PDB file of C-alpha atoms in Angstrom:
ATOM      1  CA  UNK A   1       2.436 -47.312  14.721  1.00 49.00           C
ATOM      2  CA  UNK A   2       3.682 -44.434  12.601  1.00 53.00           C
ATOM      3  CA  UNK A   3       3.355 -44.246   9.286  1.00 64.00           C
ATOM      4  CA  UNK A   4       5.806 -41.319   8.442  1.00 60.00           C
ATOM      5  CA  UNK A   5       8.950 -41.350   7.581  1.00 64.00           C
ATOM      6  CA  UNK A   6       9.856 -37.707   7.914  1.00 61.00           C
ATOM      7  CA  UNK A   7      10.425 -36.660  11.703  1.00 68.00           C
ATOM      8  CA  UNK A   8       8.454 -34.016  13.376  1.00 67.00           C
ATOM      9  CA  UNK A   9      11.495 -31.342  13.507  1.00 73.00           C
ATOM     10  CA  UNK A  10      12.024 -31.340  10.038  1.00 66.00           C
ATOM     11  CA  UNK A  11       8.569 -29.719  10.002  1.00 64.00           C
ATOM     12  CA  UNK A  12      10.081 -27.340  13.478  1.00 69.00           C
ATOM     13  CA  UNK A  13      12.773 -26.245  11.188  1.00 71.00           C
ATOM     14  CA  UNK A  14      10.825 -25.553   7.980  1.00 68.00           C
ATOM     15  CA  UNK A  15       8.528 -23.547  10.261  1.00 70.00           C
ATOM     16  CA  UNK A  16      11.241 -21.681  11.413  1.00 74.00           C
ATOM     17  CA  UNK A  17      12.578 -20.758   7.927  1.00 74.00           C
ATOM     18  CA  UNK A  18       9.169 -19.754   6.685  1.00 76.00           C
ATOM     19  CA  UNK A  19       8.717 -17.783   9.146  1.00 77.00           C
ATOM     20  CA  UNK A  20      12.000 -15.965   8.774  1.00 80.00           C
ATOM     21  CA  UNK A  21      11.193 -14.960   5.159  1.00 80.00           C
ATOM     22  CA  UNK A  22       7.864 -13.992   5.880  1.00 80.00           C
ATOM     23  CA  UNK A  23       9.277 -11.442   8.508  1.00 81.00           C
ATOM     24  CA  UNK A  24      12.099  -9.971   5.942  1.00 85.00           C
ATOM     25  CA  UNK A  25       9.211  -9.602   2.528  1.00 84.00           C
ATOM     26  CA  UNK A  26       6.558  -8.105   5.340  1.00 84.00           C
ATOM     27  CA  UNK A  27       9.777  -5.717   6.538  1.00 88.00           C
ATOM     28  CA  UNK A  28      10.483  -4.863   2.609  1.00 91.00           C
ATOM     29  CA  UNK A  29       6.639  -4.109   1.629  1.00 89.00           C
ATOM     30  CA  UNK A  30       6.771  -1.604   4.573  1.00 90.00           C
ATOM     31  CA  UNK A  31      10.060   0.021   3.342  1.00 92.00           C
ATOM     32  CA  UNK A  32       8.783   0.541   0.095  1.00 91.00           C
ATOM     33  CA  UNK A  33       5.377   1.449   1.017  1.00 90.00           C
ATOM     34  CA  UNK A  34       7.011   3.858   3.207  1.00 92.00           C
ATOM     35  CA  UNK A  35       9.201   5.156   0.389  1.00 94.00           C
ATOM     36  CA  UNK A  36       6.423   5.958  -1.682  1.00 92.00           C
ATOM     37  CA  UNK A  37       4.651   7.781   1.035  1.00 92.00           C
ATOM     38  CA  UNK A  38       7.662   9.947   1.549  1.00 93.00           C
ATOM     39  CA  UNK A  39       8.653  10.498  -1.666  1.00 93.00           C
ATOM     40  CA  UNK A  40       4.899  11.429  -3.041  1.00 92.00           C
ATOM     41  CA  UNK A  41       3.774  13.590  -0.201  1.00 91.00           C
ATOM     42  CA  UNK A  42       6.794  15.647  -1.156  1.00 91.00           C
ATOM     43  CA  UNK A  43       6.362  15.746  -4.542  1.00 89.00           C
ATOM     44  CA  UNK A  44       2.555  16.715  -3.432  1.00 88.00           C
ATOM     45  CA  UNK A  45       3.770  19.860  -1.225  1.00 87.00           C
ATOM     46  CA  UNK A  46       6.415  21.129  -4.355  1.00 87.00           C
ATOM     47  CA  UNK A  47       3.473  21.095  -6.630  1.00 85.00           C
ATOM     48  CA  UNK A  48       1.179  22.848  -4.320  1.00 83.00           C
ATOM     49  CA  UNK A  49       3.642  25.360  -3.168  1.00 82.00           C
ATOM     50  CA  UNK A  50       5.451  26.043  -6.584  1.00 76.00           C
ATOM     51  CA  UNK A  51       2.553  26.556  -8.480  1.00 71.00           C
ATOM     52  CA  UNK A  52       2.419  30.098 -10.004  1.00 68.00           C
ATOM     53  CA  UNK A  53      -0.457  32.583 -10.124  1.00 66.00           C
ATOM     54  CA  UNK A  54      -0.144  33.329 -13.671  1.00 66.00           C
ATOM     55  CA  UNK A  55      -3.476  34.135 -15.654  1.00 61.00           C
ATOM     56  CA  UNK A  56      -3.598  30.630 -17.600  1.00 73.00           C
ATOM     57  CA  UNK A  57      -6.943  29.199 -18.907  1.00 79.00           C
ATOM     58  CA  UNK A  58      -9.176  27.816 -17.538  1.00 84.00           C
ATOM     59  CA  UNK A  59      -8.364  24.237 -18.672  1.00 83.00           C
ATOM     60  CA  UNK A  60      -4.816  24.128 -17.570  1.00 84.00           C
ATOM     61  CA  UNK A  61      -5.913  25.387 -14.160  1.00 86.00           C
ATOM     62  CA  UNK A  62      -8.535  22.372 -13.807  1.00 89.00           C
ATOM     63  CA  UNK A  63      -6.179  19.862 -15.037  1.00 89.00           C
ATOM     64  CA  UNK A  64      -3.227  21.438 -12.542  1.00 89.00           C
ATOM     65  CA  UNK A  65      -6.386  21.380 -10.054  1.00 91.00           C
ATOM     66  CA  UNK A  66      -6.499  17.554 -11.133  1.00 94.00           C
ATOM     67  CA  UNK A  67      -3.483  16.683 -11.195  1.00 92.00           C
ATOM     68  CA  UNK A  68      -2.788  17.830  -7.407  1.00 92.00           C
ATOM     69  CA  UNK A  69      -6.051  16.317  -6.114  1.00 94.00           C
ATOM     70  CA  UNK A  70      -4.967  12.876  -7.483  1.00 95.00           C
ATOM     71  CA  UNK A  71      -1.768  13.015  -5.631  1.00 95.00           C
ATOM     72  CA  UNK A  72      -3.637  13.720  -2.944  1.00 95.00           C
ATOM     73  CA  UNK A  73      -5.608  11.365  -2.855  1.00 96.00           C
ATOM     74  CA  UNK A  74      -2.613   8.504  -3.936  1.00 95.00           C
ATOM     75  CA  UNK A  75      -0.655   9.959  -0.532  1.00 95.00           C
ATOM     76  CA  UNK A  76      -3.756   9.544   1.478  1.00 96.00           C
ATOM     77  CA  UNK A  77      -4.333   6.025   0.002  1.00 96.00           C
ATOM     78  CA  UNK A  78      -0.613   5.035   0.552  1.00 95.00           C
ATOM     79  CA  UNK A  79      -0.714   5.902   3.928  1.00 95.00           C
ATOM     80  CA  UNK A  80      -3.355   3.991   4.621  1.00 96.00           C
ATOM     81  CA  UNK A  81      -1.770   1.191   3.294  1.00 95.00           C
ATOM     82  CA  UNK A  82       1.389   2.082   5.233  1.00 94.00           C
ATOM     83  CA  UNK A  83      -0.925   1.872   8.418  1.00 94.00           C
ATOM     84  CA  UNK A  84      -2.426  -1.427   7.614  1.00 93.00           C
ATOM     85  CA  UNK A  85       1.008  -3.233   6.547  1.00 91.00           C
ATOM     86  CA  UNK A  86       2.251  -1.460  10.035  1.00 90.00           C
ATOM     87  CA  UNK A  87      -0.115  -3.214  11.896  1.00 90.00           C
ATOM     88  CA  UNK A  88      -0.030  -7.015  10.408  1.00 88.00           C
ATOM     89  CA  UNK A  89       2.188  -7.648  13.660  1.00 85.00           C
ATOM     90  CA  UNK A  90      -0.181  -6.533  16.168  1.00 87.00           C
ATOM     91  CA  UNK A  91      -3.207  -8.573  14.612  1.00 88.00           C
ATOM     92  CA  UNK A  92      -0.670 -11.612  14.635  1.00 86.00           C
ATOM     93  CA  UNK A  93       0.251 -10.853  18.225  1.00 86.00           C
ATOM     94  CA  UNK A  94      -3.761 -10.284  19.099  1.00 89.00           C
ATOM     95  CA  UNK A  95      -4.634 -13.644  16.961  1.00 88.00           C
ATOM     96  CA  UNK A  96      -1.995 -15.819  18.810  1.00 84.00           C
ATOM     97  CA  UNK A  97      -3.098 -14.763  22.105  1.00 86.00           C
ATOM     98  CA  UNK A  98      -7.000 -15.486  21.140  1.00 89.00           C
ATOM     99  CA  UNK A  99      -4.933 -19.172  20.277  1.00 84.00           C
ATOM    100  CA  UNK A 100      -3.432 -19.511  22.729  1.00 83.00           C
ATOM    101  CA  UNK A 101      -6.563 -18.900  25.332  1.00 86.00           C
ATOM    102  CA  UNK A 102      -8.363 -21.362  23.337  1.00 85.00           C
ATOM    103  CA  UNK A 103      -5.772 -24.098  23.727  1.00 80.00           C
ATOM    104  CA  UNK A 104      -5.403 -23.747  27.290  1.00 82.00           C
ATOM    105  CA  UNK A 105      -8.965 -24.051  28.039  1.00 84.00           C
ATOM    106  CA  UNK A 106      -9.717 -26.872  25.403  1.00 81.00           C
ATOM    107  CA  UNK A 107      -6.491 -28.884  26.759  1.00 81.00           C
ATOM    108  CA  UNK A 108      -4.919 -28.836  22.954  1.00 77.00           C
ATOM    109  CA  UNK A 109      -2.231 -28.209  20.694  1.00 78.00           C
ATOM    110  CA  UNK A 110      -1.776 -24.289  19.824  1.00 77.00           C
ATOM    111  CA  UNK A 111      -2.703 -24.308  15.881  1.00 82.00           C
ATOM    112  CA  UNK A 112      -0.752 -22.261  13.738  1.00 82.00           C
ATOM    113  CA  UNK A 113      -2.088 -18.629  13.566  1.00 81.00           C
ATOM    114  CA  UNK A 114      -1.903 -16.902  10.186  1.00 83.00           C
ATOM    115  CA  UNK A 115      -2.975 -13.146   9.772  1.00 86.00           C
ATOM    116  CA  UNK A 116      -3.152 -11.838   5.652  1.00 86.00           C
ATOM    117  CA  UNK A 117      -4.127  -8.713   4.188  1.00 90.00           C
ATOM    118  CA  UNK A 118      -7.316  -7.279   4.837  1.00 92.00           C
ATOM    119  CA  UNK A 119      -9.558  -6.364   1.995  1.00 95.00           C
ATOM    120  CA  UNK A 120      -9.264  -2.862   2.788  1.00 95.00           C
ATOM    121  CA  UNK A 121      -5.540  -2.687   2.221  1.00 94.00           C
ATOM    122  CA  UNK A 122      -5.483  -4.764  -1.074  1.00 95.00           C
ATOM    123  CA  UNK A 123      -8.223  -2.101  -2.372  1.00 97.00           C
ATOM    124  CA  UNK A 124      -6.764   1.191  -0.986  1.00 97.00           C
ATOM    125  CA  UNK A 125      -2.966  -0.328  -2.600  1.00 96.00           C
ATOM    126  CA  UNK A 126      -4.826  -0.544  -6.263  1.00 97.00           C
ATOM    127  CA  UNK A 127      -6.850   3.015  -5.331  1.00 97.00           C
ATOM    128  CA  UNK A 128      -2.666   4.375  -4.392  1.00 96.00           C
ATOM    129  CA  UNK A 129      -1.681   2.476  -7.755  1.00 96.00           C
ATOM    130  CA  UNK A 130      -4.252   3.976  -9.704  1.00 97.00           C
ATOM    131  CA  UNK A 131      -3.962   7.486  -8.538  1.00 96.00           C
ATOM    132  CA  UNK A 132      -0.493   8.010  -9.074  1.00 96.00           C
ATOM    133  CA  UNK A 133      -0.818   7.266 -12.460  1.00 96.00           C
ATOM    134  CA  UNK A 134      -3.461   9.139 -13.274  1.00 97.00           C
ATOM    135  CA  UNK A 135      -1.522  12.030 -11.609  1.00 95.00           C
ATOM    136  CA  UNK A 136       1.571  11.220 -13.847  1.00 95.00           C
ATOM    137  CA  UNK A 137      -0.550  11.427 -17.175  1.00 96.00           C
ATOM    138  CA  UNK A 138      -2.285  14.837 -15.249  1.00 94.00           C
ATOM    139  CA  UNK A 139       0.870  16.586 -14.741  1.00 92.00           C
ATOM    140  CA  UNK A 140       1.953  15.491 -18.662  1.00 93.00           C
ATOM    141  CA  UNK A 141      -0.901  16.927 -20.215  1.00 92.00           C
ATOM    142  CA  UNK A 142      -0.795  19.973 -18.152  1.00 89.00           C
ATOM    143  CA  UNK A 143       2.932  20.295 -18.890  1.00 87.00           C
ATOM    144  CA  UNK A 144       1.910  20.057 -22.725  1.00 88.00           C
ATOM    145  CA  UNK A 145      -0.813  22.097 -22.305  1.00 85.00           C
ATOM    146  CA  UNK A 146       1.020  25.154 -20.368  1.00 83.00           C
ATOM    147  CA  UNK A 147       3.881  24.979 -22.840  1.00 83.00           C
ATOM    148  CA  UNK A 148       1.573  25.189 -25.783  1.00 81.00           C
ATOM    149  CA  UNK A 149      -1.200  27.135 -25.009  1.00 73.00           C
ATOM    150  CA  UNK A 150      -2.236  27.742 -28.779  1.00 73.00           C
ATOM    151  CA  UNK A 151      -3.242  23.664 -28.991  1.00 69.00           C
ATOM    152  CA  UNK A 152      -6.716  24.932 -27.031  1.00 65.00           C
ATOM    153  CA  UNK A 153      -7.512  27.451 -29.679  1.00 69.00           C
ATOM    154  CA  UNK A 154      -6.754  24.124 -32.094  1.00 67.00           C
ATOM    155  CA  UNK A 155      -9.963  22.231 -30.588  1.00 59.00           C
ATOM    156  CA  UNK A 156     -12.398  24.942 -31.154  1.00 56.00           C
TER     157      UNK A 156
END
């Protein structure tokens, strides 16, 4: 006899909608990610390519020299990222099929399949996170720095 009140399509449905919203937050993480990729790859080739050979000291070149390496490194880190939210469907796709193998030759249900972020992704997004603000306070301080110059002679 069974116990539950609720019917089994309820559960179909609910399924259904879950899996819906999952689709359109994964489909909005990649925009963005994608977004921030564009947007700081650019601002990493205007920096490179604007910069000015003008005789400046030696600090404000190393912090300029910073600041660019730590976009660098936040593009290179984003993309990454980008790749690995990419590729959440295909390790779905490739974990279903593994299911679905399984079930046929153990004569069972398929069980849902669930596929989260690897460990790898979650540290390269705090690595992008990290590095583009770092860059930000970089690019501030050598902003203040190359508009006043005379602060360095300050410090000594």
């Amino acid at each position: 006899m069974n116990q539950y009140n609720t019917p089994t399509s309820y559960y179909k449905d609910q399924l259904s909608v879950m899996e819906k919203a999952t689709n359109q937050s994964t489909d909005k993480i990649l925009t963005l990610w994608q977004h921030i990729l564009l947007v700081s790859s650019g601002i990493d080739g205007v920096l490179i390519s604007l910069h000015g050979e003008s005789p400046s000291h030696l600090y404000i070149r190393v912090v300029f020299f910073l600041s660019v390496v730590l976009l660098s490194a936040g593009v290179s880190c984003s993309a990454i990222v980008l790749y690995d939210l990419s590729m959440l469907p295909e390790r779905v796709r490739q974990k279903f099929c593994k299911e679905f193998e399984n079930a046929i030759q153990e004569d069972r249900r398929l069980k849902q399949v669930t596929v989260g972020y690897r460990k790898r992704t979650v540290f390269f997004q705090k690595c992008a996170y990290w590095c583009f603000g770092l860059s930000l306070l970089s690019l501030l301080i050598y902003s203040f720095l190359r508009e006043f110059p005379e602060i360095l002679y300050m410090v000594k």
